[in-house]
Structure formats: C-alpha cells, structure tokens
Coordinates of C-alpha atoms in Angstrom, one line a residue:
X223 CA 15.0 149.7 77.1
X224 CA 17.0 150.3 79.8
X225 CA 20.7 148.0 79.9
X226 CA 22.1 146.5 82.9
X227 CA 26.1 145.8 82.3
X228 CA 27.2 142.5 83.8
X229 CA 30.9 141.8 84.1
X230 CA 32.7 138.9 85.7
X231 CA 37.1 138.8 85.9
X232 CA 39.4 136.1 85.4
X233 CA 42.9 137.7 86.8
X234 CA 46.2 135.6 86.1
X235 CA 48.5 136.9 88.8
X236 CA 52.3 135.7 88.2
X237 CA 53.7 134.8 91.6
X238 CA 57.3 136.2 91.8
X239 CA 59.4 133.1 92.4
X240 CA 62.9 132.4 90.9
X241 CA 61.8 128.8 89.6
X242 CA 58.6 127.8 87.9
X243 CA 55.8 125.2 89.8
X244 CA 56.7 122.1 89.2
X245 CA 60.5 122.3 88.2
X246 CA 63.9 124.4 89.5
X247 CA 63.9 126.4 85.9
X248 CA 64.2 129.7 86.2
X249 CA 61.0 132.2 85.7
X250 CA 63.0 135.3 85.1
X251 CA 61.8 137.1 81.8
X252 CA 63.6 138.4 78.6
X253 CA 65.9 134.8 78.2
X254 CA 66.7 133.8 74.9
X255 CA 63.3 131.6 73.0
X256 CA 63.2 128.1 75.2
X257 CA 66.6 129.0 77.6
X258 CA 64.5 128.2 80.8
X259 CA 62.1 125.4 79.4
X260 CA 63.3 122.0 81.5
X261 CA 62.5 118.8 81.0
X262 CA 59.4 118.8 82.8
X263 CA 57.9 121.7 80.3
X264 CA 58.8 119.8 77.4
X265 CA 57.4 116.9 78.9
X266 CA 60.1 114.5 78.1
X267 CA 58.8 110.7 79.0
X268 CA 60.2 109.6 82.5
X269 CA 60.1 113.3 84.2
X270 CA 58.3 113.9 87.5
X271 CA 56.7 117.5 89.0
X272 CA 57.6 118.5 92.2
X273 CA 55.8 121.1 93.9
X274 CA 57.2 124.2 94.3
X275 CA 56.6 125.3 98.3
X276 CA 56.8 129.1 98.2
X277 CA 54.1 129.2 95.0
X278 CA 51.4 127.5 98.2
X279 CA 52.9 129.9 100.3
X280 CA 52.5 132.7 98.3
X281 CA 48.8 131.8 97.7
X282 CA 47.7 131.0 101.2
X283 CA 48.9 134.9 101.7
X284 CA 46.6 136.2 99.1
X285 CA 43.7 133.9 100.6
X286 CA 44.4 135.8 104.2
X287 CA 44.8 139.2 102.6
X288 CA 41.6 138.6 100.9
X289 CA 39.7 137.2 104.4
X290 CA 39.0 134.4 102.2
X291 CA 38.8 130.1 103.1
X292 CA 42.0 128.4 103.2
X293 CA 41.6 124.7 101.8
X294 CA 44.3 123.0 103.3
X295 CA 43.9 119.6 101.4
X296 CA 45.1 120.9 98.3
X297 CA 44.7 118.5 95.2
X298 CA 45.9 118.8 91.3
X299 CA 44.0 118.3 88.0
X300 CA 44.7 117.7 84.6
X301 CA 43.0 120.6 82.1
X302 CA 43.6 118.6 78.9
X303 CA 43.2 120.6 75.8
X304 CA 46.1 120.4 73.2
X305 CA 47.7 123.6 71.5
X306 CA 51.3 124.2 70.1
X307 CA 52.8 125.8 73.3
X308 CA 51.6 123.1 75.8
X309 CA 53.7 120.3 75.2
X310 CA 52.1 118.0 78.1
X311 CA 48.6 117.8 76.1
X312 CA 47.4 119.1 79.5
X313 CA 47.6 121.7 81.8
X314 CA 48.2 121.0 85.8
X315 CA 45.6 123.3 87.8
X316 CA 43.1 122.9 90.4
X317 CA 39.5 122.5 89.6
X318 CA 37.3 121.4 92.8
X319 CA 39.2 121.6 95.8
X320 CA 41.0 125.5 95.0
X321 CA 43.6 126.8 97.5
X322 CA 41.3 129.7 98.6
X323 CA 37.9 130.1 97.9
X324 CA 35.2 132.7 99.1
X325 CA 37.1 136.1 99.5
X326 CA 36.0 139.4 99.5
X327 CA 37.9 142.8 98.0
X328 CA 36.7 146.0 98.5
X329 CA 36.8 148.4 95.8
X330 CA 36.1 152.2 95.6
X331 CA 34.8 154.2 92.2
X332 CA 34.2 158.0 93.2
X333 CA 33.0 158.6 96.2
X334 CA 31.2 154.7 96.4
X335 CA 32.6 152.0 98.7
X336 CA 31.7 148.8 97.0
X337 CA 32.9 145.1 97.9
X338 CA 33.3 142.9 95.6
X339 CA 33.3 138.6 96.1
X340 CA 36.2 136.5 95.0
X341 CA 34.3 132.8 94.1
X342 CA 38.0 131.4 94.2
X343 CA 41.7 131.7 93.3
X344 CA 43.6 128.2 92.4
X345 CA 46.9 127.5 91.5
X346 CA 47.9 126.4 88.1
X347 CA 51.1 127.2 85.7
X348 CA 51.4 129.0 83.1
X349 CA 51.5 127.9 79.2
X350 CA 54.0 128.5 76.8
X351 CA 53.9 131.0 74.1
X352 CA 53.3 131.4 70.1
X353 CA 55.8 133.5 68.4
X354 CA 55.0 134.8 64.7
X355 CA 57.3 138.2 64.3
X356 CA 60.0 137.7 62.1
X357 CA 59.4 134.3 61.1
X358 CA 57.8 135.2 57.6
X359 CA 54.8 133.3 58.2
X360 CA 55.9 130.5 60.3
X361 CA 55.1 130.1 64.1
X362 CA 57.8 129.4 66.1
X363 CA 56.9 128.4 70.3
X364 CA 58.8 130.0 73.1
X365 CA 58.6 127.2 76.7
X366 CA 60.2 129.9 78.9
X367 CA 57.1 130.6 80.4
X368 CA 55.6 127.0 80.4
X369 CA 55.5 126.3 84.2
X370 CA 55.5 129.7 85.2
X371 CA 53.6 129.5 88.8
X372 CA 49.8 131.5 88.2
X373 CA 47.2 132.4 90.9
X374 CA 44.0 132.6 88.4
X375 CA 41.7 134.9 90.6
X376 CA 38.5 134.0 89.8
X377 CA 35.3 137.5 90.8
X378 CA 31.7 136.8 90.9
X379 CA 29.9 138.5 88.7
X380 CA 28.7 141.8 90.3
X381 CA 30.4 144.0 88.2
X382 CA 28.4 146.7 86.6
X383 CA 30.4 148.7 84.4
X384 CA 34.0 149.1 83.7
X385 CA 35.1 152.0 85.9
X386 CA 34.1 148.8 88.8
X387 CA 35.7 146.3 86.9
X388 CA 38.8 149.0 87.1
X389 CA 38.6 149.3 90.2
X390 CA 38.7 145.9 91.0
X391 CA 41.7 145.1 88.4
X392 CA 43.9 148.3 90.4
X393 CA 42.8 146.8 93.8
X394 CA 43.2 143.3 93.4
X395 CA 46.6 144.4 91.6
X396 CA 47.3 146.7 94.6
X397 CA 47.2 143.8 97.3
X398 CA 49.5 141.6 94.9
X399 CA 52.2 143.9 94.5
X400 CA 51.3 144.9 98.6
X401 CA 52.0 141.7 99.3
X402 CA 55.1 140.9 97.0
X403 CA 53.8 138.0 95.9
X404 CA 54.0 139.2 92.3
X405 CA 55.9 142.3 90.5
X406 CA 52.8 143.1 89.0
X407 CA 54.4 144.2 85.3
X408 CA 51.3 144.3 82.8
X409 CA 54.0 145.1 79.8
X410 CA 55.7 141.9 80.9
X411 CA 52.1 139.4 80.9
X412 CA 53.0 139.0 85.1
X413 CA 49.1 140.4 85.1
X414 CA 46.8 139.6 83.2
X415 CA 42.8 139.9 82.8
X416 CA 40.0 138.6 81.4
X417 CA 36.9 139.8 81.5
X418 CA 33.6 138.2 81.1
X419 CA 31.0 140.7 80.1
X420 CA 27.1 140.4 79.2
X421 CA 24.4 142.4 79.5
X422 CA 20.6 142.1 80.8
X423 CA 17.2 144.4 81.0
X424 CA 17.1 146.3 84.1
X425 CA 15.5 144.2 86.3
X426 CA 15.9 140.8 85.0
X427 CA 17.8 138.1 86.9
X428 CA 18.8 136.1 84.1
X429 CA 22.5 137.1 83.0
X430 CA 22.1 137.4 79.6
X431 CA 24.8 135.4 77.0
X432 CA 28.2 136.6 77.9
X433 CA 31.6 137.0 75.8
X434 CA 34.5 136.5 77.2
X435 CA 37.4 138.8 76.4
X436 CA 40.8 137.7 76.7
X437 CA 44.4 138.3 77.8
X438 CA 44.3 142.2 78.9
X439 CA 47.4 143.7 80.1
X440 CA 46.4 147.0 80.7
X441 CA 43.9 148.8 82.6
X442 CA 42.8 151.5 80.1
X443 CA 42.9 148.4 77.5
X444 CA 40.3 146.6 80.2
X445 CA 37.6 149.4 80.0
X446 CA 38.0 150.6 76.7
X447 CA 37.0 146.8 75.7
X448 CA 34.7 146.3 78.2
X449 CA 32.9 149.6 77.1
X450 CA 32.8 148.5 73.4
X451 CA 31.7 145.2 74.0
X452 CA 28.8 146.1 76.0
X453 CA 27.7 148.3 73.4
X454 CA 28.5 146.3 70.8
X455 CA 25.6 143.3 72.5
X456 CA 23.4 146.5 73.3
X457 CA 23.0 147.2 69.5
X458 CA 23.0 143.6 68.8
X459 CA 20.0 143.1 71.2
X460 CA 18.1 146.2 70.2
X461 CA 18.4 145.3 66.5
X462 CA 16.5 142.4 67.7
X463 CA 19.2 139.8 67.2
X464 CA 21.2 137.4 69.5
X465 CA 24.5 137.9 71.3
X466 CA 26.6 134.6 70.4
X467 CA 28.8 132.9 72.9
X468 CA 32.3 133.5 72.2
X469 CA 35.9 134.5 73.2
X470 CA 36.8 137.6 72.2
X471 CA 40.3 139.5 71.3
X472 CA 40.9 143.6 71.7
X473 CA 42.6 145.4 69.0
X474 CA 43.8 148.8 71.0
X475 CA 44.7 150.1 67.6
X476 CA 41.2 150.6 66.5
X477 CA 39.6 150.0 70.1
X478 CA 37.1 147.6 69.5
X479 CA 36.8 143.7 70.3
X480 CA 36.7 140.9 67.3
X481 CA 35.5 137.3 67.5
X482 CA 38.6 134.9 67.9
X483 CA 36.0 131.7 68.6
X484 CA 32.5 131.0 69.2
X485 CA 31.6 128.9 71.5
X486 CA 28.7 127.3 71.6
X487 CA 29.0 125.2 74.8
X488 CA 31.7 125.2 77.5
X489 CA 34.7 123.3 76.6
X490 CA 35.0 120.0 78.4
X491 CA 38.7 119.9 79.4
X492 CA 38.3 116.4 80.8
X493 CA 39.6 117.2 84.1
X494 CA 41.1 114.5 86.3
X495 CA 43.1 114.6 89.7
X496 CA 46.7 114.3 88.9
X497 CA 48.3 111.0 89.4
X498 CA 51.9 112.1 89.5
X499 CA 51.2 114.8 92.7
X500 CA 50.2 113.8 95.9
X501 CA 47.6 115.9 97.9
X502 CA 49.2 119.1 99.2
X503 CA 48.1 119.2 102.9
X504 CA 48.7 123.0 104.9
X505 CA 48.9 122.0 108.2
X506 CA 47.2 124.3 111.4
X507 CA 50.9 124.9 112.4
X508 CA 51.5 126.2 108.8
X509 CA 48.2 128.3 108.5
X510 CA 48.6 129.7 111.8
X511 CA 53.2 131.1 111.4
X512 CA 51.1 132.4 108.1
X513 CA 48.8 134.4 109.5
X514 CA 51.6 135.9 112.0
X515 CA 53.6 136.7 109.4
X516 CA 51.1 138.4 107.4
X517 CA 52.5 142.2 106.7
X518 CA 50.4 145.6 107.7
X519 CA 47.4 145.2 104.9
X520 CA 46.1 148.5 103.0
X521 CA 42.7 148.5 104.8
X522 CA 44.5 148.2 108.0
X523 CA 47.3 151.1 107.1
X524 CA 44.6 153.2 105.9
X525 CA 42.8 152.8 109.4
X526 CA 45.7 153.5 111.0
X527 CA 46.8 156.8 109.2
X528 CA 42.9 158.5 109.8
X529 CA 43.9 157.1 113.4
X530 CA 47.4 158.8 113.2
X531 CA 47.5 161.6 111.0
X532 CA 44.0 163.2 110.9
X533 CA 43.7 162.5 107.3
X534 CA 40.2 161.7 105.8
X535 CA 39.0 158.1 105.2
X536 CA 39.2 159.3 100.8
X537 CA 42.7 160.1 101.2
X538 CA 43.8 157.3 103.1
X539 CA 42.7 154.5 100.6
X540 CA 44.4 157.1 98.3
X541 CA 47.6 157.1 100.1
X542 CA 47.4 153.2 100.7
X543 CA 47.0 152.3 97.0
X544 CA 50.9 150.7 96.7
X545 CA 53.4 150.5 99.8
X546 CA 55.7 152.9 98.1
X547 CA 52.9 155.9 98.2
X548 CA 52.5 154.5 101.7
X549 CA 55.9 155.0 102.8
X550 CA 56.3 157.8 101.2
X551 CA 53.6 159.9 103.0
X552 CA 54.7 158.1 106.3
X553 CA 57.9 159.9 105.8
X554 CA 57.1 162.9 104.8
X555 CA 54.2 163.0 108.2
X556 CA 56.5 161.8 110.5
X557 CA 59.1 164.3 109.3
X558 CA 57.1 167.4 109.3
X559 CA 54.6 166.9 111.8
X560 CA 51.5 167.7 109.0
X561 CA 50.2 164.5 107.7
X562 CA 46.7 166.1 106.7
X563 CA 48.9 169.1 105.0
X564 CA 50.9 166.2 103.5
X565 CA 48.3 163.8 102.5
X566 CA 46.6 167.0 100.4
X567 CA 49.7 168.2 98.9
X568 CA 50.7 164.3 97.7
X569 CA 46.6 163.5 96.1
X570 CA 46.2 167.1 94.9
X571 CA 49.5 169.5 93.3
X572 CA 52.2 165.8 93.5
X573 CA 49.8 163.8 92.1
X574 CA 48.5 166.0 89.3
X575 CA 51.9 166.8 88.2
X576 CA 53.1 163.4 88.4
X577 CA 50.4 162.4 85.9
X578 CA 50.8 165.4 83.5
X579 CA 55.1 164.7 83.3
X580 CA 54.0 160.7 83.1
X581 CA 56.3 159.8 85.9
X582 CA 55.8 157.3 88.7
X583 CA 56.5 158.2 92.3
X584 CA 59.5 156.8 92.3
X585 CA 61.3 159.1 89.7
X586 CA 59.5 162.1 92.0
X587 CA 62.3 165.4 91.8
X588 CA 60.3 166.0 95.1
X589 CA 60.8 163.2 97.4
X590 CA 59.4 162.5 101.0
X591 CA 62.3 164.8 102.8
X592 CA 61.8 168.0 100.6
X593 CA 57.4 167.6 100.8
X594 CA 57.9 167.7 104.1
X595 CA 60.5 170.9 103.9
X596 CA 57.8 172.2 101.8
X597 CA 55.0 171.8 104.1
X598 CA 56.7 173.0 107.4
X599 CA 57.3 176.2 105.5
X600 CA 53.4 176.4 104.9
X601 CA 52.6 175.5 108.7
X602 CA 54.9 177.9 110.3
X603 CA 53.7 180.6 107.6
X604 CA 56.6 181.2 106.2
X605 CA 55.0 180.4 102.9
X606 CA 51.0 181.1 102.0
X607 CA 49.2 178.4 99.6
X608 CA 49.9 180.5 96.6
X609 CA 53.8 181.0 97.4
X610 CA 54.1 177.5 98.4
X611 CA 52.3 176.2 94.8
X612 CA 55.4 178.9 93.6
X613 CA 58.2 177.1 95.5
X614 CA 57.0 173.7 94.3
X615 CA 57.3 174.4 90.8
X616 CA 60.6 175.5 91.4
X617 CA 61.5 172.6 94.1
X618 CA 60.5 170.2 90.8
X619 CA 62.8 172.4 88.8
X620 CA 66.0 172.3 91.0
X621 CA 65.9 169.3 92.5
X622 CA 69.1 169.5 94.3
X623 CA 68.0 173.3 95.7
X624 CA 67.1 173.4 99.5
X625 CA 63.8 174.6 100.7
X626 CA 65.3 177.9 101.8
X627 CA 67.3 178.3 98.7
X628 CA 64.0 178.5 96.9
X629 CA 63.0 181.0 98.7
X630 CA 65.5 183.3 99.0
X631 CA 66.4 182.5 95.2
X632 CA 62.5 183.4 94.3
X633 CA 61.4 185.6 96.5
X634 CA 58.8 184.0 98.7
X635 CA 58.8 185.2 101.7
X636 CA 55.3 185.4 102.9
X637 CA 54.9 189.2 104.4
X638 CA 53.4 188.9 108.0
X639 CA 54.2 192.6 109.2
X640 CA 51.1 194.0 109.7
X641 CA 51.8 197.6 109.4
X642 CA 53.4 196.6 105.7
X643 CA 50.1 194.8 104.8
X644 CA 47.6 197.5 107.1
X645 CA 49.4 200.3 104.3
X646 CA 48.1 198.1 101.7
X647 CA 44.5 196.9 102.7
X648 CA 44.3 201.4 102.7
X649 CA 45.6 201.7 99.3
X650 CA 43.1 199.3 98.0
X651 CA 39.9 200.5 99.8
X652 CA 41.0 203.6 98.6
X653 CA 40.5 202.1 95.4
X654 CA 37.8 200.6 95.3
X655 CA 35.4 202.6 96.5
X656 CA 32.8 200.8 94.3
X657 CA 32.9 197.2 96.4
X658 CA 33.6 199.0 99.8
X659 CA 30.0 200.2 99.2
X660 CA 28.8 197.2 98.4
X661 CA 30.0 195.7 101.4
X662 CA 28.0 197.7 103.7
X663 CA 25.2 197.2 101.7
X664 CA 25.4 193.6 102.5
X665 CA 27.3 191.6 99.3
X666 CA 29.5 189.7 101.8
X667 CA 31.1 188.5 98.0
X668 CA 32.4 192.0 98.1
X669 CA 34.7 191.2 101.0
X670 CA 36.6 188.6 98.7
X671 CA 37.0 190.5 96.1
X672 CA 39.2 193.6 98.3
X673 CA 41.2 190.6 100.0
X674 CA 41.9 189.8 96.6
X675 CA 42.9 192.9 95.5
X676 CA 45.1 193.2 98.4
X677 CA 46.9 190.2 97.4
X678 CA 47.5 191.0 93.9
X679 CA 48.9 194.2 95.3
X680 CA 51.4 192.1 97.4
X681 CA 52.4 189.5 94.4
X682 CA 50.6 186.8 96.7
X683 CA 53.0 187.5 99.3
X684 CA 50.7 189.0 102.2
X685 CA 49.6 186.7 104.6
X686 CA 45.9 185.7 103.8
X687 CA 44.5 185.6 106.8
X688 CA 45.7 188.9 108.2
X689 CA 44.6 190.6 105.0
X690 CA 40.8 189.0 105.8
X691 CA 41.0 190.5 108.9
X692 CA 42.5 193.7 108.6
X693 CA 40.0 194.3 105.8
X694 CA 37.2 193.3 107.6
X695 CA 38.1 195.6 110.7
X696 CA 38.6 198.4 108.5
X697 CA 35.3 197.7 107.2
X698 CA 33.2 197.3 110.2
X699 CA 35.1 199.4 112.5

C-alpha cells in the first residue's frame, strides 16, 4: 500500500518585548530561577492583568505580513488545566475570536513553489518551567518565563512530508525574525514547534489518527521526528494494528519519538472568556498607521531584486531568506554594479563555505565590500572563474588583505595578451595531434578538451574565452 504523510504545525513564536503580557516583568532570558516572576505570574490573590499594547501590535504585523484577517474585537479565555509551573490553574489565551485568522505562507522545497494556509495565530502567554538538573530527584519550577507574550501559529494540515513541514518552520521563522517581532533563538525556546503528524492511504480523505509531537526547537530535530514517526504508524498500520492518539516527545540522542501520554479524547480545557480583561478592540485608524508602517516584506524584496538586479526568481527567495542576507547582497550589487555575478557567488562558493566552516553570515571574513571587490575583478576580466575561486580562498584566509594585494601576492593576473596565449593554443595543437583530428572529424567534445589543455598550460591564467576562440580559428581556418 501506498502512504500519504499528513502533517499539521503548532509554532510558539516569542514576541520580543522587554516585559511579559499581562505584567511590566521583564522577559529577558538567563535571570537567576523566579528573578522576573511578578505578582501576577505567581498569581497572588488581589492582582490584576493589564494588557501589554506592543504584544497586539506585534501580532496584527504578522497577521498583514501573512495577508491574513485581522479581528479587531479581540477577546481573552481561560485554558484551565493545572500543572506545577502554572500557578493561575489557567492559562490566558484566545480561543474563538483569534487576532488573525485565515493567512497564507508560501513555501518552496526544490524547485516547487507551494503555499501553505495558516487556520489562525492567537495570542496567549507563556507557562513557566520544570527544572530537574541538580536537584537529586526533586523538581524545582522556574516563573521567569510565566507571562512571556506567545503568538501560537496554528497551519492547516496540508503538509506532506517533512522537507514541507521544513520549509514551512524556516519560512514562517524567516518572516518573524523579518519582521523583528521575535529574535527567533531556537537554543533559547523563543521558537518553538509542534508538529501533528498522521498518515493515510493514498487516496483516502479521511486523516488517519494523528500524534502530536511536542516542543521542537530545532529544524533538523523537526524532520528527523517527523520522519520516524511517520514510519513508526506506517509499520504499525501494515502490521495490521492501530495508531493510538497521543502526545509524543523526541529523544535526538537515539532519534526516535516515545509516548509521553495517550490521549484518548481531546482535553476539555473548560474555556471561558476572561472576566478580569476587557475586549481588546483595534480600531480602523490603528489597522490602517499598521499597514503604513509595515516594512519591505521578503516576497516583495525578492520581486524587486529580479526587477533590479537581473537575478533569477530561485535566487531571489534565496537571497531574501533573513534581512541580513538581504542587505548584504544589496550592498555588495549596488557596490559593484553585478548583482546576478553577486547573487551566484553569495548561493554558490559563500554559501557552501559558510556551511562547511559552520559560520553564519555575520561572522563572514568576506563581507559585502570585499564580494563586491571580488566580483568587479571578475567583470572587468582581470580575474577568470578559476583565478577568482583562487583569490577567494585566499580573501577568506587574509581577511584584512585588499583585493589587489591578493593578486599581486598570488599571482592572479588573468593573461589577456593574445600573442602570449596564440604561442600557447600552437604548443598544445602541436601536441595533441590525436584530438585536433578528431575535431575535424566532427567530435565537437574534442574542442573542450584543447581549451583545456591550453589552460592547464597557462595555470588557469589565460583568458577563457580567447583561448575558445583562438583555438577554434586555428582549427577551422
């Protein structure tokens, strides 16, 4: 039989404000256990919430960025469920009315364009935490992140494998950074995933019984999960049993998902509109300084930068996948006049070496100045592709070295006399008496394989395309 792989994300974005939702305690991380847990977190009798302004603003920003609905009557709810870290007994979200509803992100895995809906994304804060290190086999409870302000983005299920539920994770964490509503640390819990994953015959509309596995904070963690669980209920099914509802933990160490509750039916939370908030209404004044204030979005750079520069439509979303990779090819075009010689020397040689050292772009020994030092060399032909791959390697080596003092230091002067390359292109027909024949016979591979003999002879120096066609004369003359 063949599987289809359902999937379904539950993304808790931390918005980036100095104080939490409902109090004036501070949301900064690494405080000593309980430092920033107020009164209102430890829900001491008497204390009020008060709505915090900028976590609305913040979420009406995500709503526009996402083309979503904006609800502007914006009421609370009580999620009641009791646990250690949550003081309250309850947990204030939003359950029917959610600040923005029905938004659409658009995701790409290869060469596929795919969007992707968003059923909602509400407001709600954040629970405290369990502590057990060190504590020799107590639990201790940390309320510094009690109250923290949380956008849960909520997808629709039309996910169908985890390279797309990837993608959706690094685009809808693209936009949040993008946007600075959140710092977007994973290490740090500021985002957070879980993913919902079933699977169904190929064909059938029926979702089959999904598992739900929680509190991801990493993007390779995401699909290796993801990719066990859904052959874990593949064997389960085919063995001829049944896939049990239940919440599920990932253990990276030996990369496989474990039961941490069955669930047999939904929890009932017991929700109820919170009597201590009033309805937060967003007024058509408020929407509208919103939307003018709404920053330059991906899709729209991206447009602009095909528009601009000449680069394709692949390496534009590849370029527009942070604003720092944004400004940084910006730069670099502007400065060298060569955005599509840019664009392929930051996704192809920057990129790959980036990976291979582990660096971010940020920490780049080649930043947005020298590229474009490098790539003027290439377009006024002082340097060929193969010098210039040369100079890189040494540009990343001495970072403080000039563009022209890595060429004179190394050597790279492209050679563009033509009688120093015309003695050449003889020597190696000469040769190669063997492929000049085959030439004329008609193996037009024949012709690459002189050029590249010519260049070897010239240690990659000779201009390419004046060795092409000074062989190629030679050859049909």
């Amino acid at each position: 039989m063949t599987w289809e792989t359902v999937i379904g994300l539950e993304i808790h974005v931390q918005l980036n404000t100095k104080s939490k939702i409902f109090s004036g305690a501070s949301t900064a991380f690494g405080a000593e256990p309980n430092a920033h847990a107020s009164v209102v977190e430890c829900a001491l009798p008497g204390v009020l919430p008060v709505m915090n302004r900028e976590v609305v603003e913040k979420a009406v920003k995500l709503g526009l960025a996402m083309n979503a609905k904006i609800n502007q009557k914006n009421v609370f709810d009580r999620k009641n469920y009791f646990y250690p870290d949550l003081p309250k007994g309850y947990q204030i979200s939003q359950l029917a009315l959610p600040i923005v509803e029905h938004g659409k992100l658009e995701i790409v895995v290869g060469d596929e364009v795919k969007t992707i809906n968003v059923t909602r994304a509400h407001m709600e804060e954040d629970a405290g935490k369990s502590v057990h290190e060190g504590l020799d086999g107590a639990t201790g409870i940390d309320l510094n992140r009690a109250g923290t302000p949380l956008l849960e983005v909520v997808s629709e299920p039309e996910l169908r494998s985890a390279a797309e539920a990837v993608a959706y994770a690094k685009a809808l964490h693209g936009l949040v950074t993008w946007l600075d509503i959140c710092d977007g640390n994973m290490a740090e819990g500021s985002f957070r995933i879980d993913a919902n994953v079933s699977v169904r015959p190929k064909g059938q509309s029926e979702f089959g019984t999904r598992r739900e596995i929680k509190n991801l904070n990493s993007f390779r963690f995401l699909e290796q999960a993801v990719n066990y669980e859904v052959e874990s209920q593949i064997e389960i099914l085919e063995d001829g049993g049944k896939v049990q509802q239940a919440t599920m933990l990932f253990d990276p160490d030996k990369g496989e998902t474990r039961v941490m509750r069955l669930k047999e039916d939904a929890h009932d939370y017991r929700y109820f509109p919170d009597p201590d908030l009033l309805p937060v209404i967003i007024s058509d004044g408020q929407l509208q300084k919103a939307k003018d204030e709404m920053p330059e979005l991906p899709s729209e750079m991206a447009q602009r930068f095909v528009a601009d520069y000449g680069v394709s439509d692949y390496d534009a979303r590849l370029l527009t996948a942070s604003r720092g990779q944004a400004a940084f090819f910006e730069d670099a075009a502007k400065a060298s006049g060569q955005g599509k010689l840019v664009a392929n020397w930051m996704n192809g040689e920057l990129a790959a070496t980036l990976n291979k050292e582990g660096l971010g772009l940020s920490e780049s020994p080649i930043t947005a100045p020298r590229l474009a030092e490098l790539v003027g060399k290439i377009s006024d032909g002082t340097l060929s592709s193969k010098l210039a791959k040369k100079a890189f390697e040494a540009m990343w080596a001495e970072p403080e070295a000039g563009i022209a003092e890595i060429i004179e230091k190394h050597g790279l002067v492209q050679i563009t006399d033509t009688g120093a390359i015309e003695a050449m292109v003889d020597e190696v027909l000469a040769n190669n008496a063997k492929a000049v024949e085959q030439f004329k016979a008609g193996n037009e591979k024949a012709l690459n394989a002189i050029v590249g003999q010519v260049m070897k002879a010239s240690k990659g120096k000779a201009n390419p395309g004046q060795v092409q066609e000074l062989v190629k004369a030679k050859l049909t003359g």
